[in-house]
CSV table of C-alpha atoms in Angstrom, one decimal:
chain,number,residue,atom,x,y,z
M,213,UNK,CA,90.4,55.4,106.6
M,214,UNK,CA,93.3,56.7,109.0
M,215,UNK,CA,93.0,60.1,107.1
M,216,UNK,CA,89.2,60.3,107.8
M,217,UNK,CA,89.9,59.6,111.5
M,218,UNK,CA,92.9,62.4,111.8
M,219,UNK,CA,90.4,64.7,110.0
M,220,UNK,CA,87.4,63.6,112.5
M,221,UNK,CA,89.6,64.4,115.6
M,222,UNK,CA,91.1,67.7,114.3
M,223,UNK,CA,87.7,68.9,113.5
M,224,UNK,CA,86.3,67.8,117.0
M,225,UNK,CA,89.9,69.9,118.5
M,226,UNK,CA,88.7,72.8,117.1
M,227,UNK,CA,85.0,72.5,118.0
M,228,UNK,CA,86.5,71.8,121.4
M,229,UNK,CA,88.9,74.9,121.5
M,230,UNK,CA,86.1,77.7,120.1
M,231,UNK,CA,83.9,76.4,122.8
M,232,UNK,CA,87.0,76.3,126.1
M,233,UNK,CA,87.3,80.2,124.4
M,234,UNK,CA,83.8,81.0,124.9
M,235,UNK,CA,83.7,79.2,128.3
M,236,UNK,CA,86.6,81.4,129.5
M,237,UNK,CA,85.8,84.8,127.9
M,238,UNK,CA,81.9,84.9,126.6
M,239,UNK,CA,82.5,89.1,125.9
M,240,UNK,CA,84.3,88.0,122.9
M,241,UNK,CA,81.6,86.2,121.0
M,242,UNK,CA,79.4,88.8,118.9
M,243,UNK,CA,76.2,88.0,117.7
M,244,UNK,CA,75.3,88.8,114.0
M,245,UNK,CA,72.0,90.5,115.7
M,246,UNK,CA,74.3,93.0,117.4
M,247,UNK,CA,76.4,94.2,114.1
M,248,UNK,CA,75.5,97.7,112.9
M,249,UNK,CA,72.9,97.3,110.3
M,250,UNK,CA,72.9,99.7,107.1
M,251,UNK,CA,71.3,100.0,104.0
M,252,UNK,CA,73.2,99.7,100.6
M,253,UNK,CA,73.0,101.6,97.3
M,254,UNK,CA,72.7,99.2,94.7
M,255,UNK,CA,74.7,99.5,91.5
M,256,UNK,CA,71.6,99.2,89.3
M,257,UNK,CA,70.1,102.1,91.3
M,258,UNK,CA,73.3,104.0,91.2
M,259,UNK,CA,73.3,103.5,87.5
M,260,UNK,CA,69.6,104.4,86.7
M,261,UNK,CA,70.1,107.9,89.0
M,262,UNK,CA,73.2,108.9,87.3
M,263,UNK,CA,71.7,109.0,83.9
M,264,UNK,CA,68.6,110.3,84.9
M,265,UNK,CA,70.5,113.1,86.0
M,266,UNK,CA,72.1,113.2,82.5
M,267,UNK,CA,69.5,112.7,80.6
M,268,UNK,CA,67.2,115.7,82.0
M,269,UNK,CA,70.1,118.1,81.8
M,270,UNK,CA,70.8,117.1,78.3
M,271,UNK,CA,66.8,117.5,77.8
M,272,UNK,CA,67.9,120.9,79.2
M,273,UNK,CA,70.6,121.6,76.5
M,274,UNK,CA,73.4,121.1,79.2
M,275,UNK,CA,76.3,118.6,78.8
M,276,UNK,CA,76.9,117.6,82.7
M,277,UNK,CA,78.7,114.4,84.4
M,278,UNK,CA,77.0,113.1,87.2
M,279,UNK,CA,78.1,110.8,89.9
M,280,UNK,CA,76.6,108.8,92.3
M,281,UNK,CA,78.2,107.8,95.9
M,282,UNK,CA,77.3,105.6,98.2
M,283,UNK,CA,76.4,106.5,102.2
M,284,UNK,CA,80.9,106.5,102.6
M,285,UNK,CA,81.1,108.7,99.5
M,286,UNK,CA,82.6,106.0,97.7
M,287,UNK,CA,81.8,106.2,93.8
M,288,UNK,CA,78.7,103.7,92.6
M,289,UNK,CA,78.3,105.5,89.2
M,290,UNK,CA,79.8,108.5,87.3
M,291,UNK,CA,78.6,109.5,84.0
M,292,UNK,CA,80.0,112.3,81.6
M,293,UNK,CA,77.7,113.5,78.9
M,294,UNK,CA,79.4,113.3,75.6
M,295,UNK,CA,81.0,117.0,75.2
M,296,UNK,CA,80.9,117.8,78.7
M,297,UNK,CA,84.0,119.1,80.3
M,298,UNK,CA,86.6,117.3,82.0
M,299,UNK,CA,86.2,119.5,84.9
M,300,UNK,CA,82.7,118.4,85.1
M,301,UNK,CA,83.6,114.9,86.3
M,302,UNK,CA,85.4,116.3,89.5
M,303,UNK,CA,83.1,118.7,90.2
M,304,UNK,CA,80.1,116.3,90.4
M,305,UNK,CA,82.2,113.2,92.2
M,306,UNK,CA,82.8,116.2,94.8
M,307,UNK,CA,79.6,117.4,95.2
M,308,UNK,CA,77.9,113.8,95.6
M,309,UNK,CA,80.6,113.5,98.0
M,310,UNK,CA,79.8,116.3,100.3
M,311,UNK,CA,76.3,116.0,100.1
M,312,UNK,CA,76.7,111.8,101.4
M,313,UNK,CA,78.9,112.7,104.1
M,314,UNK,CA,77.5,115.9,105.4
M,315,UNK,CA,74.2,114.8,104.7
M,316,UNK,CA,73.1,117.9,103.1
M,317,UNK,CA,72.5,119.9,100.0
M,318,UNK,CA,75.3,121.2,98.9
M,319,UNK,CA,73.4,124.7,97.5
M,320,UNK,CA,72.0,124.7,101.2
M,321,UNK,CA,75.5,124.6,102.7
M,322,UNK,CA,77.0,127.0,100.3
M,323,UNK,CA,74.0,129.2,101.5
M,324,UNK,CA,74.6,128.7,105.1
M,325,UNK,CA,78.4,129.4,104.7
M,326,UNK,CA,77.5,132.9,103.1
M,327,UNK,CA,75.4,133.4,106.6
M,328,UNK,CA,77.5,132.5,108.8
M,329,UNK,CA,81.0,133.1,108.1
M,330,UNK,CA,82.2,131.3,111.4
M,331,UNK,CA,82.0,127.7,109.5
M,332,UNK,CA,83.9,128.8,106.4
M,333,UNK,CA,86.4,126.0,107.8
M,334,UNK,CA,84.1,123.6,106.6
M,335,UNK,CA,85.0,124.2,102.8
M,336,UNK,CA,88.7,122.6,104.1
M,337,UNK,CA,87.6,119.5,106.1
M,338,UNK,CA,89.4,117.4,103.5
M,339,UNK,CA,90.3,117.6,99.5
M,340,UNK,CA,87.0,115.9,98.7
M,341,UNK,CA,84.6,118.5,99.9
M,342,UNK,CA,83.2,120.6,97.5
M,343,UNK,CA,81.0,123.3,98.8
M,344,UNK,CA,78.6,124.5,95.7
M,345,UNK,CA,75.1,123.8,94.5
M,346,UNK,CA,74.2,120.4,92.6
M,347,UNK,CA,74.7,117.8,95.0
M,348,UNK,CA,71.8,116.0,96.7
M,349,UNK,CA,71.8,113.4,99.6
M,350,UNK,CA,70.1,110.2,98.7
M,351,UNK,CA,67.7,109.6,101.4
M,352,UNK,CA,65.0,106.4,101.4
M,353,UNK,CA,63.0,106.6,104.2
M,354,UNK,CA,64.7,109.3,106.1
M,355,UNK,CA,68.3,107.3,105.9
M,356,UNK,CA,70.8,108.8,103.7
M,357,UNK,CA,72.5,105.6,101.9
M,358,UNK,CA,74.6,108.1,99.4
M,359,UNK,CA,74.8,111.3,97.2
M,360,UNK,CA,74.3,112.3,93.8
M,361,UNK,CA,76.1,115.4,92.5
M,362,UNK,CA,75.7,117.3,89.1
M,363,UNK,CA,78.5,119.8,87.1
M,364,UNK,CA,78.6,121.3,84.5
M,365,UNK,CA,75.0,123.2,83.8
M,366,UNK,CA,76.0,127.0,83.8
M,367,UNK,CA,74.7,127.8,87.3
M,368,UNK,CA,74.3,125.7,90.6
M,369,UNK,CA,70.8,125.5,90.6
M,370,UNK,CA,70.3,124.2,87.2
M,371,UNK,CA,72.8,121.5,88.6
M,372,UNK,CA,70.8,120.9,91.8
M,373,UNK,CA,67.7,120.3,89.3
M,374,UNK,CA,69.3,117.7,87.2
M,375,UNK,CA,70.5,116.1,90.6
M,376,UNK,CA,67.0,116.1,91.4
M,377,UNK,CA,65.6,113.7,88.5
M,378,UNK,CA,67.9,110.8,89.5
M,379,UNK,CA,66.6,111.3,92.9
M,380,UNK,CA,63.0,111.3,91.6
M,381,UNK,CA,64.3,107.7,89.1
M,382,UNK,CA,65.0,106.2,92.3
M,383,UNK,CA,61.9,107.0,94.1
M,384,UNK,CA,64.2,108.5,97.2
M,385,UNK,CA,62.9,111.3,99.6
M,386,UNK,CA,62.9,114.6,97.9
M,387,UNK,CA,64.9,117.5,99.1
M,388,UNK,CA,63.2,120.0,100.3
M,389,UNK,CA,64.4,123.7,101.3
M,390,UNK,CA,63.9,124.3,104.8
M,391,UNK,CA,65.1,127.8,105.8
């Protein structure tokens, strides 16, 4: 009974301190309302995108990885084709990288790099960027929430296609070339 009681009273001392804190400095309490909201990348999804990818370039007579980041171009999903070089697994974890975090096409940047020398520097921002075709943002409704990135197709744009079809699995916005 006695421990009930010590328990009652510390419980209430708490109750009693949280609110004197609130009392004295109300800036401090955040409200869940007020919390950046953002959308997640579900593992299933991740899953289901990366071997879509894999599956249409294999379709294609290509042995690719594919890898799947979410929006802070941490890995959901990476998928090597059986056969497919061990440089491909790099390749497309970089390229879904790049894609999530400069929300962008990788082809299109590689592109606009060619045009305009002056952001060359942007092939250095950090180890993980990888500046060549095959990586796609995942957008859903306008809000990138990750990247998928394909290597190992001989060419960039037979990369970018397979990145494509896990778009297209997950139902996210297609990419779409705008000079």
């Amino acid at each position: 009974m006695m421990n009930k009681v010590i328990s009652n009273i510390r419980v209430l001392s708490c109750l009693i301190i949280l609110g004197w804190g609130l009392i004295i400095n109300p800036d401090r309490l955040v409200l869940a309302e007020e919390l950046p909201q953002q959308s997640v990348l579900p593992l299933e999804l991740a899953n289901k995108a990366a071997l879509a990818a894999v599956k249409h370039c294999k379709k294609e007579g290509y042995r690719v990885s594919a890898t799947v980041v979410d929006g802070a171009g941490v890995i959901k999903a990476l998928l090597r084709a059986d056969g497919a070089g061990a440089h491909t697994v790099d390749s497309s974890q970089r390229k879904a990288y790049t894609a999530a975090s400069l929300r962008e096409s990788t082809q299109k940047l590689a592109l606009l790099i060619a045009r305009k020398p002056e952001i060359q520097a942007l092939r250095d921002m950090n180890e993980s960027i990888l500046i060549l075709g095959g990586g796609l943002p995942i957008k859903i409704e306008g809000e990138v929430i990750g990247g998928i990135g394909v290597g190992g197709a001989p060419g960039a744009a037979l990369d970018e296609n397979c990145a494509r079809a896990g778009l297209e699995i997950l139902g996210a916005d297609l990419y779409q070339e705008k000079n």
